[in-house]
């Protein structure tokens, strides 16, 4: 039989595989996180008709004469370029900008990797993929909100409706300016909302009264909206940085910088439900010409609240928002990186598993170690380019047709050979 016929048969098979790959790419043109593939061909063994010869003194060298025996599939490569971003507005949709994979635990417990960031909640509050795989990461300490990305990864949970215990106010920072041209007796009052350890709101007021040049008197009072307006609010005792009684006298230098007190002061709330003391940082207050205005730049403590929502930062940190205004870390997404992502094996459902030639996964946080950053409320769409796929479709079709014509021509030659004897 003619070698050309078997070469053409191998060409039919190779171009059929190219058609299959192209058809799969087109079928997944709208699949979230899908990466297109392409085929690479190479020739098979060649039959030596005449071996080559080395040059000698009495003759020149000759080149080998070889007849190819067809084509075969060398590889099916994956295109890892990023797909287009599609905004969804859903807080549970995550997109990777750059390299890396989400780490998920498959239904059978197998650790898988995916670029498809469409997640949702299950009944246990865990973030899961549409096929039930659970997103992996690190949970934050429920009290401090600290995340340890060096620990083992676990199922990520966002406990909607979970309550956070109240925390008493223990420190406040005041910032602003006291007018150097203010008359003696002028004052400025700054109300601050604080909380005791039961989460009850406490109305604390800082009052600065000018008593002399470059000298002000600080008093701290505590009352609430239910107090009788005719009853003066109680004045709270002040303490210096060593815990000794503090007169509340604040002095400034001629250049507007504070000279006393030299460190933070505090006040004693004098309440059983609020043992205190509460530290006051006055270092950000100056005395220059202009309006007297002092505002609380930072106050800790909060009432009891429940988790109402969350957002994702670029490094994968999930920040929860509570009904009491508290914002605290809930956890952080884990991401995987590979030395050779093309060596991963497809596991279905837009997921991959570790392959023999992919290398071991390097688990870490987004934005480090070759891992991309994350965006919330968007999805990475398929990177299939339809113009390229339709061109590949035409190439595969014409290649298939050309190889079929070779088989037809070989058949005609065989028919002519058979017809030599009639």
mmCIF file of C-alpha atoms in Angstrom, residues 11-316:
data_model
loop_
_atom_site.group_PDB
_atom_site.id
_atom_site.type_symbol
_atom_site.label_atom_id
_atom_site.label_comp_id
_atom_site.label_asym_id
_atom_site.label_seq_id
_atom_site.Cartn_x
_atom_site.Cartn_y
_atom_site.Cartn_z
ATOM 1 C CA UNK A 11 -3.223 13.927 8.998
ATOM 2 C CA UNK A 12 -6.961 13.265 9.264
ATOM 3 C CA UNK A 13 -6.585 12.199 12.887
ATOM 4 C CA UNK A 14 -4.414 15.195 13.788
ATOM 5 C CA UNK A 15 -6.741 17.709 12.170
ATOM 6 C CA UNK A 16 -9.723 16.009 13.767
ATOM 7 C CA UNK A 17 -8.077 16.619 17.151
ATOM 8 C CA UNK A 18 -7.501 20.248 16.155
ATOM 9 C CA UNK A 19 -11.191 20.510 15.297
ATOM 10 C CA UNK A 20 -12.101 19.006 18.677
ATOM 11 C CA UNK A 21 -9.914 21.484 20.556
ATOM 12 C CA UNK A 22 -11.227 24.424 18.541
ATOM 13 C CA UNK A 23 -14.816 23.295 19.037
ATOM 14 C CA UNK A 24 -14.256 23.045 22.798
ATOM 15 C CA UNK A 25 -12.819 26.563 22.852
ATOM 16 C CA UNK A 26 -15.828 27.951 21.014
ATOM 17 C CA UNK A 27 -18.208 26.027 23.274
ATOM 18 C CA UNK A 28 -16.612 27.689 26.318
ATOM 19 C CA UNK A 29 -16.539 31.212 24.934
ATOM 20 C CA UNK A 30 -18.714 32.406 27.835
ATOM 21 C CA UNK A 31 -17.378 30.089 30.563
ATOM 22 C CA UNK A 32 -16.101 31.999 33.590
ATOM 23 C CA UNK A 33 -12.338 31.624 34.060
ATOM 24 C CA UNK A 34 -11.921 29.319 31.034
ATOM 25 C CA UNK A 35 -8.498 29.199 29.360
ATOM 26 C CA UNK A 36 -8.385 28.366 25.667
ATOM 27 C CA UNK A 37 -6.184 25.607 24.240
ATOM 28 C CA UNK A 38 -4.323 25.159 20.988
ATOM 29 C CA UNK A 39 -2.835 22.146 19.204
ATOM 30 C CA UNK A 40 0.803 21.668 18.222
ATOM 31 C CA UNK A 41 1.693 19.131 15.510
ATOM 32 C CA UNK A 42 4.974 17.373 14.771
ATOM 33 C CA UNK A 43 6.034 14.879 12.163
ATOM 34 C CA UNK A 44 6.412 11.198 12.927
ATOM 35 C CA UNK A 45 9.267 8.861 12.027
ATOM 36 C CA UNK A 46 10.815 9.135 8.588
ATOM 37 C CA UNK A 47 11.830 6.183 6.424
ATOM 38 C CA UNK A 48 15.361 6.387 5.087
ATOM 39 C CA UNK A 49 15.437 5.672 1.351
ATOM 40 C CA UNK A 50 19.123 6.377 1.020
ATOM 41 C CA UNK A 51 21.512 7.055 3.821
ATOM 42 C CA UNK A 52 23.806 10.026 3.690
ATOM 43 C CA UNK A 53 27.513 9.628 3.046
ATOM 44 C CA UNK A 54 30.508 11.457 4.378
ATOM 45 C CA UNK A 55 32.839 13.139 1.893
ATOM 46 C CA UNK A 56 35.949 11.240 0.900
ATOM 47 C CA UNK A 57 39.109 12.076 -1.015
ATOM 48 C CA UNK A 58 37.756 10.779 -4.342
ATOM 49 C CA UNK A 59 34.072 11.826 -3.957
ATOM 50 C CA UNK A 60 31.830 14.327 -2.255
ATOM 51 C CA UNK A 61 29.384 13.658 0.551
ATOM 52 C CA UNK A 62 25.760 12.786 -0.073
ATOM 53 C CA UNK A 63 22.680 13.843 1.864
ATOM 54 C CA UNK A 64 20.206 11.298 3.184
ATOM 55 C CA UNK A 65 16.958 10.745 1.335
ATOM 56 C CA UNK A 66 14.026 10.323 3.770
ATOM 57 C CA UNK A 67 10.321 9.925 3.315
ATOM 58 C CA UNK A 68 8.079 11.178 6.130
ATOM 59 C CA UNK A 69 5.437 8.828 7.505
ATOM 60 C CA UNK A 70 2.865 11.377 8.621
ATOM 61 C CA UNK A 71 1.990 13.755 11.419
ATOM 62 C CA UNK A 72 1.090 13.348 15.050
ATOM 63 C CA UNK A 73 -0.160 15.510 17.891
ATOM 64 C CA UNK A 74 2.803 16.974 19.825
ATOM 65 C CA UNK A 75 0.898 18.877 22.523
ATOM 66 C CA UNK A 76 -2.285 20.645 23.467
ATOM 67 C CA UNK A 77 -1.120 23.866 25.117
ATOM 68 C CA UNK A 78 -3.130 26.184 27.362
ATOM 69 C CA UNK A 79 -3.273 29.935 26.885
ATOM 70 C CA UNK A 80 -2.950 31.483 30.359
ATOM 71 C CA UNK A 81 -3.515 35.118 29.402
ATOM 72 C CA UNK A 82 -6.146 36.934 31.446
ATOM 73 C CA UNK A 83 -9.703 37.054 30.198
ATOM 74 C CA UNK A 84 -11.828 40.191 30.084
ATOM 75 C CA UNK A 85 -13.337 41.507 33.323
ATOM 76 C CA UNK A 86 -17.099 41.467 33.698
ATOM 77 C CA UNK A 87 -18.629 43.531 36.481
ATOM 78 C CA UNK A 88 -21.380 41.731 38.383
ATOM 79 C CA UNK A 89 -21.826 43.794 41.530
ATOM 80 C CA UNK A 90 -22.039 40.629 43.660
ATOM 81 C CA UNK A 91 -19.821 40.754 46.723
ATOM 82 C CA UNK A 92 -19.103 37.018 46.439
ATOM 83 C CA UNK A 93 -17.714 37.261 42.891
ATOM 84 C CA UNK A 94 -13.914 37.508 42.908
ATOM 85 C CA UNK A 95 -11.524 38.096 40.034
ATOM 86 C CA UNK A 96 -7.764 37.504 39.839
ATOM 87 C CA UNK A 97 -5.832 40.232 38.025
ATOM 88 C CA UNK A 98 -2.607 38.470 37.116
ATOM 89 C CA UNK A 99 -1.368 34.951 37.778
ATOM 90 C CA UNK A 100 -2.435 32.487 40.436
ATOM 91 C CA UNK A 101 -5.410 30.323 41.333
ATOM 92 C CA UNK A 102 -8.110 30.178 43.955
ATOM 93 C CA UNK A 103 -7.633 27.190 46.244
ATOM 94 C CA UNK A 104 -10.755 25.080 46.813
ATOM 95 C CA UNK A 105 -11.538 21.795 48.545
ATOM 96 C CA UNK A 106 -13.421 19.508 46.186
ATOM 97 C CA UNK A 107 -16.443 17.420 47.199
ATOM 98 C CA UNK A 108 -14.148 14.435 47.794
ATOM 99 C CA UNK A 109 -11.699 16.418 49.906
ATOM 100 C CA UNK A 110 -9.177 16.843 47.080
ATOM 101 C CA UNK A 111 -7.413 20.187 46.919
ATOM 102 C CA UNK A 112 -8.145 21.809 43.560
ATOM 103 C CA UNK A 113 -7.317 25.113 41.882
ATOM 104 C CA UNK A 114 -9.518 27.345 39.756
ATOM 105 C CA UNK A 115 -9.650 30.735 38.065
ATOM 106 C CA UNK A 116 -13.455 30.837 38.163
ATOM 107 C CA UNK A 117 -14.302 33.199 41.020
ATOM 108 C CA UNK A 118 -18.086 32.840 41.113
ATOM 109 C CA UNK A 119 -18.775 31.863 44.723
ATOM 110 C CA UNK A 120 -21.847 31.754 46.908
ATOM 111 C CA UNK A 121 -22.815 30.822 50.457
ATOM 112 C CA UNK A 122 -24.000 27.415 51.582
ATOM 113 C CA UNK A 123 -26.154 26.746 54.639
ATOM 114 C CA UNK A 124 -23.071 26.762 56.874
ATOM 115 C CA UNK A 125 -21.930 30.203 55.742
ATOM 116 C CA UNK A 126 -19.034 28.782 53.712
ATOM 117 C CA UNK A 127 -18.059 30.248 50.353
ATOM 118 C CA UNK A 128 -18.528 27.547 47.713
ATOM 119 C CA UNK A 129 -18.287 27.166 43.938
ATOM 120 C CA UNK A 130 -21.375 26.199 41.890
ATOM 121 C CA UNK A 131 -20.329 22.514 42.108
ATOM 122 C CA UNK A 132 -19.945 22.636 45.907
ATOM 123 C CA UNK A 133 -16.171 23.013 46.241
ATOM 124 C CA UNK A 134 -15.274 25.111 49.299
ATOM 125 C CA UNK A 135 -13.035 28.168 49.039
ATOM 126 C CA UNK A 136 -9.915 27.899 51.188
ATOM 127 C CA UNK A 137 -8.067 30.524 53.196
ATOM 128 C CA UNK A 138 -7.214 31.642 56.707
ATOM 129 C CA UNK A 139 -9.798 32.655 59.300
ATOM 130 C CA UNK A 140 -9.171 35.706 61.472
ATOM 131 C CA UNK A 141 -9.095 35.639 65.242
ATOM 132 C CA UNK A 142 -12.713 36.409 66.237
ATOM 133 C CA UNK A 143 -11.624 38.817 68.987
ATOM 134 C CA UNK A 144 -8.719 40.702 67.437
ATOM 135 C CA UNK A 145 -9.355 40.198 63.719
ATOM 136 C CA UNK A 146 -5.713 39.167 63.165
ATOM 137 C CA UNK A 147 -5.078 36.784 60.243
ATOM 138 C CA UNK A 148 -2.107 34.402 60.266
ATOM 139 C CA UNK A 149 -1.309 33.552 56.609
ATOM 140 C CA UNK A 150 1.519 31.245 57.746
ATOM 141 C CA UNK A 151 -0.869 28.743 59.303
ATOM 142 C CA UNK A 152 -2.723 25.888 57.601
ATOM 143 C CA UNK A 153 -5.544 26.816 55.250
ATOM 144 C CA UNK A 154 -9.134 25.945 56.088
ATOM 145 C CA UNK A 155 -12.686 26.472 54.842
ATOM 146 C CA UNK A 156 -13.513 30.171 54.556
ATOM 147 C CA UNK A 157 -16.672 31.122 56.417
ATOM 148 C CA UNK A 158 -18.484 34.448 56.530
ATOM 149 C CA UNK A 159 -20.902 34.185 59.482
ATOM 150 C CA UNK A 160 -23.708 36.517 58.416
ATOM 151 C CA UNK A 161 -25.742 37.605 61.435
ATOM 152 C CA UNK A 162 -23.020 36.622 63.899
ATOM 153 C CA UNK A 163 -22.867 38.962 66.865
ATOM 154 C CA UNK A 164 -19.779 40.671 68.226
ATOM 155 C CA UNK A 165 -19.470 41.378 71.946
ATOM 156 C CA UNK A 166 -19.305 45.005 73.059
ATOM 157 C CA UNK A 167 -15.942 46.464 73.996
ATOM 158 C CA UNK A 168 -15.432 49.313 76.436
ATOM 159 C CA UNK A 169 -13.688 52.464 75.232
ATOM 160 C CA UNK A 170 -10.127 52.537 76.503
ATOM 161 C CA UNK A 171 -8.448 55.249 74.460
ATOM 162 C CA UNK A 172 -9.243 58.335 72.437
ATOM 163 C CA UNK A 173 -7.189 60.705 70.310
ATOM 164 C CA UNK A 174 -7.991 64.415 70.027
ATOM 165 C CA UNK A 175 -6.730 66.582 67.191
ATOM 166 C CA UNK A 176 -7.259 70.193 66.252
ATOM 167 C CA UNK A 177 -6.361 73.740 67.181
ATOM 168 C CA UNK A 178 -6.996 76.110 70.088
ATOM 169 C CA UNK A 179 -7.073 79.787 69.039
ATOM 170 C CA UNK A 180 -4.104 81.643 70.451
ATOM 171 C CA UNK A 181 -6.076 84.917 70.202
ATOM 172 C CA UNK A 182 -8.996 83.611 72.262
ATOM 173 C CA UNK A 183 -9.950 85.729 75.277
ATOM 174 C CA UNK A 184 -9.618 84.407 78.787
ATOM 175 C CA UNK A 185 -12.816 82.517 79.575
ATOM 176 C CA UNK A 186 -13.449 81.420 75.982
ATOM 177 C CA UNK A 187 -13.983 77.702 75.650
ATOM 178 C CA UNK A 188 -14.436 74.927 73.102
ATOM 179 C CA UNK A 189 -16.300 71.704 73.834
ATOM 180 C CA UNK A 190 -15.889 68.396 72.022
ATOM 181 C CA UNK A 191 -18.563 65.713 72.561
ATOM 182 C CA UNK A 192 -17.356 62.130 72.079
ATOM 183 C CA UNK A 193 -19.447 58.981 71.883
ATOM 184 C CA UNK A 194 -17.988 56.179 73.995
ATOM 185 C CA UNK A 195 -19.161 52.816 75.319
ATOM 186 C CA UNK A 196 -18.888 50.941 78.606
ATOM 187 C CA UNK A 197 -18.142 47.217 78.732
ATOM 188 C CA UNK A 198 -21.875 46.421 78.499
ATOM 189 C CA UNK A 199 -22.099 48.287 75.205
ATOM 190 C CA UNK A 200 -24.108 51.163 76.705
ATOM 191 C CA UNK A 201 -23.430 54.472 74.998
ATOM 192 C CA UNK A 202 -21.744 57.101 77.178
ATOM 193 C CA UNK A 203 -21.813 60.794 76.289
ATOM 194 C CA UNK A 204 -18.395 62.186 77.209
ATOM 195 C CA UNK A 205 -17.465 65.819 76.642
ATOM 196 C CA UNK A 206 -14.013 67.396 76.607
ATOM 197 C CA UNK A 207 -14.064 71.101 77.499
ATOM 198 C CA UNK A 208 -11.076 73.398 76.966
ATOM 199 C CA UNK A 209 -11.291 76.785 78.745
ATOM 200 C CA UNK A 210 -8.640 79.461 78.243
ATOM 201 C CA UNK A 211 -7.348 80.598 81.634
ATOM 202 C CA UNK A 212 -4.285 82.665 80.660
ATOM 203 C CA UNK A 213 -1.916 83.324 77.789
ATOM 204 C CA UNK A 214 -0.871 79.990 76.284
ATOM 205 C CA UNK A 215 -2.763 78.170 79.055
ATOM 206 C CA UNK A 216 -5.983 76.149 78.852
ATOM 207 C CA UNK A 217 -7.919 74.118 81.381
ATOM 208 C CA UNK A 218 -9.235 70.678 80.387
ATOM 209 C CA UNK A 219 -12.251 69.132 82.088
ATOM 210 C CA UNK A 220 -13.988 65.878 81.206
ATOM 211 C CA UNK A 221 -17.668 65.343 81.940
ATOM 212 C CA UNK A 222 -19.955 62.391 81.437
ATOM 213 C CA UNK A 223 -23.721 62.394 80.983
ATOM 214 C CA UNK A 224 -26.351 61.051 78.585
ATOM 215 C CA UNK A 225 -29.419 62.258 76.779
ATOM 216 C CA UNK A 226 -31.675 61.084 79.613
ATOM 217 C CA UNK A 227 -30.050 63.380 82.173
ATOM 218 C CA UNK A 228 -32.058 66.311 83.483
ATOM 219 C CA UNK A 229 -30.722 69.398 81.642
ATOM 220 C CA UNK A 230 -30.827 71.347 84.864
ATOM 221 C CA UNK A 231 -28.494 68.872 86.547
ATOM 222 C CA UNK A 232 -24.814 69.523 85.726
ATOM 223 C CA UNK A 233 -22.913 66.582 84.348
ATOM 224 C CA UNK A 234 -20.341 65.115 86.742
ATOM 225 C CA UNK A 235 -16.709 66.081 86.236
ATOM 226 C CA UNK A 236 -14.368 63.107 85.964
ATOM 227 C CA UNK A 237 -11.005 62.882 87.668
ATOM 228 C CA UNK A 238 -7.960 63.263 85.428
ATOM 229 C CA UNK A 239 -4.719 61.295 85.785
ATOM 230 C CA UNK A 240 -1.288 61.906 84.291
ATOM 231 C CA UNK A 241 0.768 59.330 82.410
ATOM 232 C CA UNK A 242 2.023 57.867 85.702
ATOM 233 C CA UNK A 243 -1.458 57.469 87.146
ATOM 234 C CA UNK A 244 -1.167 60.441 89.491
ATOM 235 C CA UNK A 245 -3.861 63.162 89.776
ATOM 236 C CA UNK A 246 -3.672 65.696 86.935
ATOM 237 C CA UNK A 247 -4.960 69.241 87.269
ATOM 238 C CA UNK A 248 -5.987 69.460 83.607
ATOM 239 C CA UNK A 249 -3.746 72.457 82.882
ATOM 240 C CA UNK A 250 -2.500 72.478 79.272
ATOM 241 C CA UNK A 251 0.255 74.903 78.252
ATOM 242 C CA UNK A 252 1.738 75.847 74.887
ATOM 243 C CA UNK A 253 5.013 77.360 73.738
ATOM 244 C CA UNK A 254 5.125 80.586 71.750
ATOM 245 C CA UNK A 255 5.495 78.563 68.537
ATOM 246 C CA UNK A 256 2.147 76.836 69.135
ATOM 247 C CA UNK A 257 3.460 73.447 70.298
ATOM 248 C CA UNK A 258 2.189 71.833 73.490
ATOM 249 C CA UNK A 259 4.617 71.890 76.413
ATOM 250 C CA UNK A 260 2.425 70.238 79.064
ATOM 251 C CA UNK A 261 1.352 67.567 79.544
ATOM 252 C CA UNK A 262 4.328 65.768 78.042
ATOM 253 C CA UNK A 263 2.538 62.435 77.657
ATOM 254 C CA UNK A 264 -0.937 60.967 77.394
ATOM 255 C CA UNK A 265 -3.382 61.627 80.230
ATOM 256 C CA UNK A 266 -6.448 59.662 81.220
ATOM 257 C CA UNK A 267 -9.711 59.952 83.079
ATOM 258 C CA UNK A 268 -11.522 57.624 85.472
ATOM 259 C CA UNK A 269 -15.123 56.991 84.331
ATOM 260 C CA UNK A 270 -16.064 56.146 87.954
ATOM 261 C CA UNK A 271 -18.604 53.545 86.812
ATOM 262 C CA UNK A 272 -18.926 49.899 87.822
ATOM 263 C CA UNK A 273 -19.735 48.958 84.221
ATOM 264 C CA UNK A 274 -16.807 50.997 82.910
ATOM 265 C CA UNK A 275 -13.719 50.434 85.077
ATOM 266 C CA UNK A 276 -11.420 52.523 82.902
ATOM 267 C CA UNK A 277 -9.164 54.385 82.879
ATOM 268 C CA UNK A 278 -9.592 55.929 79.411
ATOM 269 C CA UNK A 279 -6.421 57.291 77.846
ATOM 270 C CA UNK A 280 -6.491 60.688 76.121
ATOM 271 C CA UNK A 281 -3.844 61.526 73.504
ATOM 272 C CA UNK A 282 -3.545 65.333 73.280
ATOM 273 C CA UNK A 283 -0.329 65.450 71.227
ATOM 274 C CA UNK A 284 -2.128 66.375 67.994
ATOM 275 C CA UNK A 285 -3.569 69.630 69.427
ATOM 276 C CA UNK A 286 -1.813 72.906 68.550
ATOM 277 C CA UNK A 287 -2.307 76.580 69.433
ATOM 278 C CA UNK A 288 -2.239 78.871 66.421
ATOM 279 C CA UNK A 289 -4.298 81.778 65.261
ATOM 280 C CA UNK A 290 -7.645 80.821 63.814
ATOM 281 C CA UNK A 291 -10.795 79.030 64.836
ATOM 282 C CA UNK A 292 -10.745 76.834 67.918
ATOM 283 C CA UNK A 293 -11.804 73.351 66.904
ATOM 284 C CA UNK A 294 -10.914 70.026 68.506
ATOM 285 C CA UNK A 295 -12.300 66.765 67.109
ATOM 286 C CA UNK A 296 -11.925 63.090 68.086
ATOM 287 C CA UNK A 297 -9.697 61.571 65.388
ATOM 288 C CA UNK A 298 -9.766 58.060 66.835
ATOM 289 C CA UNK A 299 -11.880 56.438 69.558
ATOM 290 C CA UNK A 300 -11.993 52.724 70.290
ATOM 291 C CA UNK A 301 -14.826 50.738 71.855
ATOM 292 C CA UNK A 302 -18.153 49.779 70.355
ATOM 293 C CA UNK A 303 -21.587 48.442 71.224
ATOM 294 C CA UNK A 304 -22.854 44.955 70.480
ATOM 295 C CA UNK A 305 -23.430 44.431 66.761
ATOM 296 C CA UNK A 306 -24.124 41.822 64.104
ATOM 297 C CA UNK A 307 -22.361 41.148 60.801
ATOM 298 C CA UNK A 308 -24.237 42.783 57.929
ATOM 299 C CA UNK A 309 -21.842 42.702 54.996
ATOM 300 C CA UNK A 310 -18.259 42.311 53.852
ATOM 301 C CA UNK A 311 -15.814 43.502 51.236
ATOM 302 C CA UNK A 312 -12.637 42.134 49.686
ATOM 303 C CA UNK A 313 -9.339 43.992 49.528
ATOM 304 C CA UNK A 314 -6.684 43.570 46.827
ATOM 305 C CA UNK A 315 -4.679 41.178 49.006
ATOM 306 C CA UNK A 316 -7.682 38.911 49.564
#
